[in-house]
Amino acid sequence: GLQMAFLDGNQPDRLCKPMADHVEKAGGKIVMSSPLKEIVTADDGSINHLLLRSGEKIVADEYVSAMPVDIVKRMTPKAWQNMPFFRQLDELEGIPVINLHMWFDRKLKNVDHLCFSRSPLLSVYADMSTTCKEYLDPDKSMLELVFAPCSPLAGAKINWIGKSDEEIIDATMGDLARLFPTEIANDEKWPSTSEQGPNGKAKLVKYSVVKVPRSVYAAIPGRNKYRPSQTTPIPQFTMCGCFTSQKFLGSMEGATLAGKLAAEVIANRAIGNADKPIKEIQQHIIDAAANHVAKEPVGVKGDGAIAFGAGYTMGKSEEALLKESDPAQYEKTESEVAMA
């Protein structure tokens, strides 16, 4: 049967902190706000050290990359770029996802579960005022929703990452009006609710829009064969992340399993066993890799979550950085051009 559960509070406190405490109790150290500048290689292609933006050099017995695939491609050292293992990553591309947090002035009808939506914009949602202890409220709803697909690569007709928060929330309110036809109010602040009848009373009090411009890899047909193994051709360098090869698609579950598999690679090496095998690489990737023109890695521009592939509530500075580093996020679709 189905097994599903929510954390009873926010992830930093209820998930990340217990893991951090466990690492530190075992003698480990967690270093924050120390962005990576470069993976510096030795003459034989192995890792010499990690160079941080601060100038500090990190030398370790084992190196693990948990970076999203698009960031890995930006950071891949020149010495590795002709290796078929890394060239197959060109076939994987992160897609945008938008997460919405919406507070209402009253309680909506709900179930204590994650809901899959019939809306073309809202893939899944949950009423956190019911499903999560920290947000428990018997009188008012707090919805968390995944606004996807939101890019042409994932099948959307509109490039929503380039839209304003207000445009995204208005579109969401229109779809919520269809999902809750007798509950969402006709609110002049949100034109998409204009056809709501007099029975709807629930109004939006506040909201937060979290954009992830390069989230999970696009699970379009034929991608699975390009997902790399956790074992890499680089000594003492292991990869994880939900894009690596494991049974789940790009997801939190996939990221967790990939991390477990990466830990198994390292543990296996630590007891003196031979490395687990590298996943088979497609022949056309092998053939093309030799002709690839290696260049100095692009690296990552800017600071903060958006720069390194995570999500953030975007202000003008984050938007300017994204336009510079990933201009494709602001390209209009054919449908938008036709409507203009």
Coordinates of C-alpha atoms in Angstrom, one line a residue:
G1 CA 0.0 0.0 0.0
L2 CA 0.9 3.7 -0.1
Q3 CA 3.2 5.0 2.5
M4 CA 3.4 8.8 2.8
A5 CA 4.5 11.1 5.6
F6 CA 5.3 14.8 6.2
L7 CA 8.0 16.2 8.4
D8 CA 6.4 17.7 11.6
G9 CA 8.1 21.0 11.0
N10 CA 10.5 22.9 8.7
Q11 CA 13.3 21.0 7.0
P12 CA 16.3 23.0 8.5
D13 CA 15.2 22.3 12.1
R14 CA 13.6 18.8 11.7
L15 CA 15.8 17.2 9.1
C16 CA 19.1 19.1 8.5
K17 CA 19.9 19.9 12.1
P18 CA 19.7 16.3 13.4
M19 CA 21.9 15.2 10.6
A20 CA 24.4 18.0 11.3
D21 CA 24.4 17.1 15.0
H22 CA 25.1 13.5 14.1
V23 CA 28.1 14.4 11.9
E24 CA 29.5 16.8 14.5
K25 CA 29.0 14.2 17.3
A26 CA 31.1 11.8 15.3
G27 CA 33.9 14.3 15.0
G28 CA 33.0 15.8 11.6
K29 CA 32.7 19.5 10.8
I30 CA 30.2 21.3 8.6
V31 CA 31.4 24.4 6.9
M32 CA 28.8 26.9 5.7
S33 CA 29.0 29.9 3.4
S34 CA 32.2 28.8 1.8
P35 CA 31.5 28.5 -1.9
L36 CA 33.6 26.4 -4.2
K37 CA 35.6 28.3 -6.9
E38 CA 37.5 25.5 -8.6
I39 CA 38.3 21.7 -8.6
V40 CA 42.1 21.8 -9.0
T41 CA 43.5 18.7 -10.7
A42 CA 47.0 17.2 -10.6
D43 CA 48.9 16.2 -13.7
D44 CA 47.3 12.8 -13.8
G45 CA 43.8 14.2 -13.6
S46 CA 43.2 13.3 -10.0
I47 CA 42.0 15.9 -7.6
N48 CA 44.8 18.0 -6.1
H49 CA 42.6 20.1 -3.9
L50 CA 39.4 22.1 -3.8
L51 CA 39.9 25.9 -4.1
L52 CA 37.3 28.0 -2.2
R53 CA 36.5 31.6 -3.2
S54 CA 38.2 32.6 0.1
G55 CA 41.5 31.2 -1.3
E56 CA 41.4 28.3 1.2
K57 CA 42.5 25.0 -0.2
I58 CA 40.7 21.8 0.9
V59 CA 42.6 18.5 0.7
A60 CA 40.7 15.3 1.6
D61 CA 40.9 11.5 1.4
E62 CA 37.6 11.4 -0.4
Y63 CA 35.6 14.0 -2.4
V64 CA 31.9 13.8 -3.0
S65 CA 29.9 16.0 -5.3
A66 CA 26.3 16.6 -4.4
M67 CA 25.9 19.5 -6.9
P68 CA 23.0 19.6 -9.3
V69 CA 23.8 18.4 -12.8
D70 CA 23.9 21.9 -14.4
I71 CA 26.4 23.1 -11.7
V72 CA 28.5 20.0 -12.2
K73 CA 28.8 20.9 -15.9
R74 CA 29.9 24.4 -15.0
M75 CA 32.5 23.1 -12.5
T76 CA 34.0 20.2 -14.5
P77 CA 37.8 20.7 -14.7
K78 CA 39.3 21.0 -18.2
A79 CA 41.3 17.8 -17.6
W80 CA 38.1 15.8 -17.3
Q81 CA 36.1 17.3 -20.2
N82 CA 37.1 14.8 -22.8
M83 CA 36.1 11.8 -20.6
P84 CA 32.9 10.1 -21.9
F85 CA 31.7 9.9 -18.3
F86 CA 31.4 13.6 -18.0
R87 CA 30.4 14.2 -21.6
Q88 CA 27.2 12.2 -21.1
L89 CA 26.1 14.9 -18.7
D90 CA 25.4 17.1 -21.7
E91 CA 22.3 15.0 -22.3
L92 CA 20.9 16.0 -18.9
E93 CA 19.4 19.4 -18.2
G94 CA 17.8 20.8 -15.2
I95 CA 14.3 22.3 -15.6
P96 CA 12.6 25.1 -13.6
V97 CA 10.2 24.4 -10.8
I98 CA 8.3 26.9 -8.7
N99 CA 7.2 26.3 -5.2
L100 CA 4.3 28.4 -3.7
H101 CA 3.3 29.0 -0.1
M102 CA -0.2 30.5 0.2
W103 CA -2.0 31.5 3.4
F104 CA -5.8 31.9 3.3
D105 CA -8.1 33.7 5.7
R106 CA -10.2 30.6 6.4
K107 CA -10.0 26.8 6.2
L108 CA -10.5 25.1 2.8
K109 CA -11.8 21.5 2.5
N110 CA -8.8 19.3 2.6
V111 CA -7.4 15.8 3.3
D112 CA -4.4 14.9 5.5
H113 CA -2.3 13.8 2.5
L114 CA -0.4 15.0 -0.5
C115 CA -2.8 15.7 -3.4
F116 CA -2.1 15.2 -7.1
S117 CA -3.9 17.9 -9.0
R118 CA -5.9 17.7 -12.2
S119 CA -4.7 21.3 -12.9
P120 CA -2.4 21.8 -15.8
L121 CA -0.3 24.2 -13.7
L122 CA -0.3 22.7 -10.2
S123 CA 1.2 19.2 -10.1
V124 CA 0.9 18.5 -6.4
Y125 CA -0.2 20.4 -3.3
A126 CA -0.9 19.9 0.4
D127 CA -2.7 21.9 3.1
M128 CA 0.1 22.2 5.6
S129 CA -2.3 23.5 8.2
T130 CA -3.6 19.9 8.4
T131 CA -0.6 17.7 7.3
C132 CA 2.2 19.4 9.3
K133 CA 2.3 19.9 13.1
E134 CA 4.3 23.1 13.0
Y135 CA 1.7 24.8 10.7
L136 CA -1.4 23.2 12.4
D137 CA -4.4 25.6 12.3
P138 CA -8.0 24.4 12.5
D139 CA -9.3 27.8 11.2
K140 CA -7.1 28.8 8.3
S141 CA -5.4 27.0 5.4
M142 CA -1.8 27.2 4.4
L143 CA -1.2 25.6 1.0
E144 CA 2.1 24.5 -0.4
L145 CA 2.0 23.8 -4.1
V146 CA 4.4 22.8 -6.8
F147 CA 3.8 25.0 -9.9
A148 CA 4.9 22.8 -12.7
P149 CA 5.5 22.4 -15.6
C150 CA 6.7 26.0 -15.9
S151 CA 9.1 25.9 -18.9
P152 CA 8.9 24.7 -22.5
L153 CA 11.4 22.0 -21.9
A154 CA 8.9 20.4 -19.5
G155 CA 5.9 21.0 -21.7
A156 CA 4.6 24.4 -20.6
K157 CA 3.3 26.9 -23.1
I158 CA 4.6 29.8 -21.0
N159 CA 8.0 30.4 -19.6
W160 CA 6.8 31.1 -16.0
I161 CA 10.3 31.6 -14.5
G162 CA 10.4 34.9 -16.4
K163 CA 7.0 36.1 -15.0
S164 CA 6.5 38.2 -12.0
D165 CA 5.3 36.7 -8.7
E166 CA 2.0 38.5 -9.1
E167 CA 1.4 36.9 -12.5
I168 CA 2.2 33.4 -11.1
I169 CA -0.1 33.8 -8.1
D170 CA -2.9 35.1 -10.3
A171 CA -2.6 32.1 -12.5
T172 CA -2.5 29.9 -9.4
M173 CA -5.6 31.5 -8.0
G174 CA -7.5 30.9 -11.2
D175 CA -6.7 27.2 -11.0
L176 CA -7.5 27.0 -7.3
A177 CA -10.8 28.5 -8.1
R178 CA -11.5 25.6 -10.4
L179 CA -10.2 23.1 -7.8
F180 CA -12.3 24.7 -5.0
P181 CA -15.2 26.2 -7.0
T182 CA -17.4 26.8 -3.9
E183 CA -14.7 28.1 -1.6
I184 CA -12.3 30.5 -3.4
A185 CA -13.7 34.1 -3.3
N186 CA -14.1 36.5 -6.3
D187 CA -11.2 38.8 -5.3
E188 CA -10.6 41.9 -7.4
K189 CA -6.9 41.7 -6.5
W190 CA -6.7 38.5 -8.6
P191 CA -8.5 38.9 -12.0
S192 CA -8.4 35.1 -12.6
T193 CA -11.0 34.6 -9.8
S194 CA -13.5 37.0 -11.5
E195 CA -16.0 34.3 -12.5
Q196 CA -16.3 32.9 -9.0
G197 CA -19.8 32.8 -7.5
P198 CA -21.1 34.4 -4.3
N199 CA -20.6 31.3 -2.2
G200 CA -16.8 31.5 -2.3
K201 CA -15.4 33.3 0.7
A202 CA -11.7 32.3 1.0
K203 CA -9.3 35.1 0.2
L204 CA -5.5 35.0 0.0
V205 CA -3.8 36.8 2.9
K206 CA -0.1 36.4 1.9
Y207 CA 2.1 34.3 -0.3
S208 CA 5.7 33.4 -1.1
V209 CA 7.1 32.4 -4.5
V210 CA 10.2 30.3 -4.5
K211 CA 11.8 29.8 -7.9
V212 CA 14.3 27.0 -8.7
P213 CA 15.5 27.9 -12.2
R214 CA 17.5 24.6 -12.6
S215 CA 15.9 22.0 -10.5
V216 CA 15.6 18.2 -11.3
Y217 CA 16.7 17.0 -14.7
A218 CA 14.2 16.9 -17.5
A219 CA 12.8 13.4 -17.5
I220 CA 12.1 13.4 -21.2
P221 CA 12.3 10.1 -23.1
G222 CA 15.7 8.5 -23.5
R223 CA 17.5 10.3 -20.6
N224 CA 17.9 7.4 -18.2
K225 CA 20.8 5.8 -20.1
Y226 CA 22.8 9.0 -19.6
R227 CA 22.5 9.2 -15.8
P228 CA 26.0 8.5 -14.5
S229 CA 27.0 6.0 -11.8
Q230 CA 28.1 7.2 -8.4
T231 CA 31.5 5.6 -9.1
T232 CA 33.5 7.9 -11.4
P233 CA 36.7 7.5 -13.4
I234 CA 38.4 10.0 -11.0
P235 CA 40.2 8.4 -8.0
Q236 CA 38.5 9.2 -4.6
F237 CA 35.8 11.3 -6.4
T238 CA 32.2 10.1 -6.0
M239 CA 29.0 11.6 -7.3
C240 CA 25.5 11.8 -5.9
G241 CA 22.4 13.8 -6.6
C242 CA 19.1 12.7 -7.9
F243 CA 20.3 12.9 -11.5
T244 CA 22.8 10.0 -10.9
S245 CA 21.8 6.5 -11.7
Q246 CA 19.2 5.0 -9.3
K247 CA 15.7 3.7 -9.5
F248 CA 13.8 7.0 -8.8
L249 CA 13.4 10.0 -11.1
G250 CA 14.7 13.4 -10.0
S251 CA 13.2 13.9 -6.6
M252 CA 13.9 14.1 -2.8
E253 CA 13.6 10.3 -2.8
G254 CA 16.1 10.0 -5.7
A255 CA 18.5 12.3 -3.9
T256 CA 18.4 10.3 -0.7
L257 CA 18.9 7.0 -2.5
A258 CA 21.8 8.5 -4.6
G259 CA 23.5 9.7 -1.4
K260 CA 23.1 6.2 0.1
L261 CA 24.6 4.6 -3.0
A262 CA 27.5 7.1 -2.9
A263 CA 28.2 6.3 0.7
E264 CA 28.3 2.6 -0.2
V265 CA 30.9 3.3 -2.9
I266 CA 33.1 5.1 -0.4
A267 CA 32.6 2.5 2.4
N268 CA 33.4 -0.2 0.0
R269 CA 36.7 1.5 -1.0
A270 CA 37.5 2.2 2.6
I271 CA 37.7 -1.5 3.4
G272 CA 40.0 -2.2 0.5
N273 CA 37.6 -3.6 -2.0
A274 CA 37.8 -2.7 -5.7
D275 CA 35.5 0.2 -6.8
K276 CA 32.0 -0.6 -7.8
P277 CA 31.8 -0.6 -11.6
I278 CA 31.1 2.5 -13.7
K279 CA 27.8 2.4 -15.5
E280 CA 28.0 1.6 -19.2
I281 CA 28.3 4.7 -21.4
Q282 CA 26.6 5.0 -24.7
Q283 CA 28.9 4.5 -27.8
H284 CA 28.0 7.8 -29.5
I285 CA 29.0 9.6 -26.3
I286 CA 32.4 7.8 -26.4
D287 CA 32.9 8.6 -30.1
A288 CA 32.1 12.3 -29.7
A289 CA 34.1 12.8 -26.5
A290 CA 37.5 12.6 -28.2
N291 CA 36.6 15.6 -30.5
H292 CA 35.2 17.8 -27.7
V293 CA 37.2 21.0 -27.3
A294 CA 38.0 21.3 -23.7
K295 CA 37.9 24.8 -22.1
E296 CA 38.5 26.3 -18.7
P297 CA 35.3 25.7 -16.6
V298 CA 32.8 28.4 -16.6
G299 CA 32.4 28.2 -12.9
V300 CA 29.5 29.7 -10.9
K301 CA 28.8 33.5 -10.9
G302 CA 27.3 35.2 -7.9
D303 CA 26.3 34.1 -4.4
G304 CA 23.3 32.6 -2.8
A305 CA 20.9 29.8 -3.5
I306 CA 20.0 30.7 -7.1
A307 CA 23.7 30.8 -8.2
F308 CA 24.3 27.2 -7.0
G309 CA 21.1 25.6 -8.4
A310 CA 18.8 25.9 -5.4
G311 CA 15.6 27.9 -4.8
Y312 CA 15.0 31.4 -3.6
T313 CA 12.5 34.2 -3.4
M314 CA 13.8 36.3 -6.2
G315 CA 14.4 40.0 -5.9
K316 CA 15.9 42.4 -8.4
S317 CA 19.5 41.3 -7.7
E318 CA 18.7 37.6 -8.0
E319 CA 16.8 38.3 -11.2
A320 CA 19.7 40.3 -12.7
L321 CA 22.2 37.5 -11.9
L322 CA 19.9 34.9 -13.5
K323 CA 19.5 36.9 -16.6
E324 CA 23.3 37.2 -16.9
S325 CA 24.2 33.6 -16.1
D326 CA 21.2 31.7 -17.5
P327 CA 19.5 33.9 -20.1
A328 CA 17.5 31.0 -21.5
Q329 CA 15.2 31.3 -18.5
Y330 CA 13.8 34.5 -19.9
E331 CA 13.3 33.5 -23.5
K332 CA 9.7 33.7 -24.7
T333 CA 8.0 30.6 -25.9
E334 CA 6.4 30.4 -29.4
S335 CA 3.0 30.8 -27.8
E336 CA 4.0 33.9 -25.9
V337 CA 5.5 35.4 -29.1
A338 CA 2.3 34.7 -31.0
M339 CA 0.2 36.4 -28.3
A340 CA 2.5 39.5 -28.2

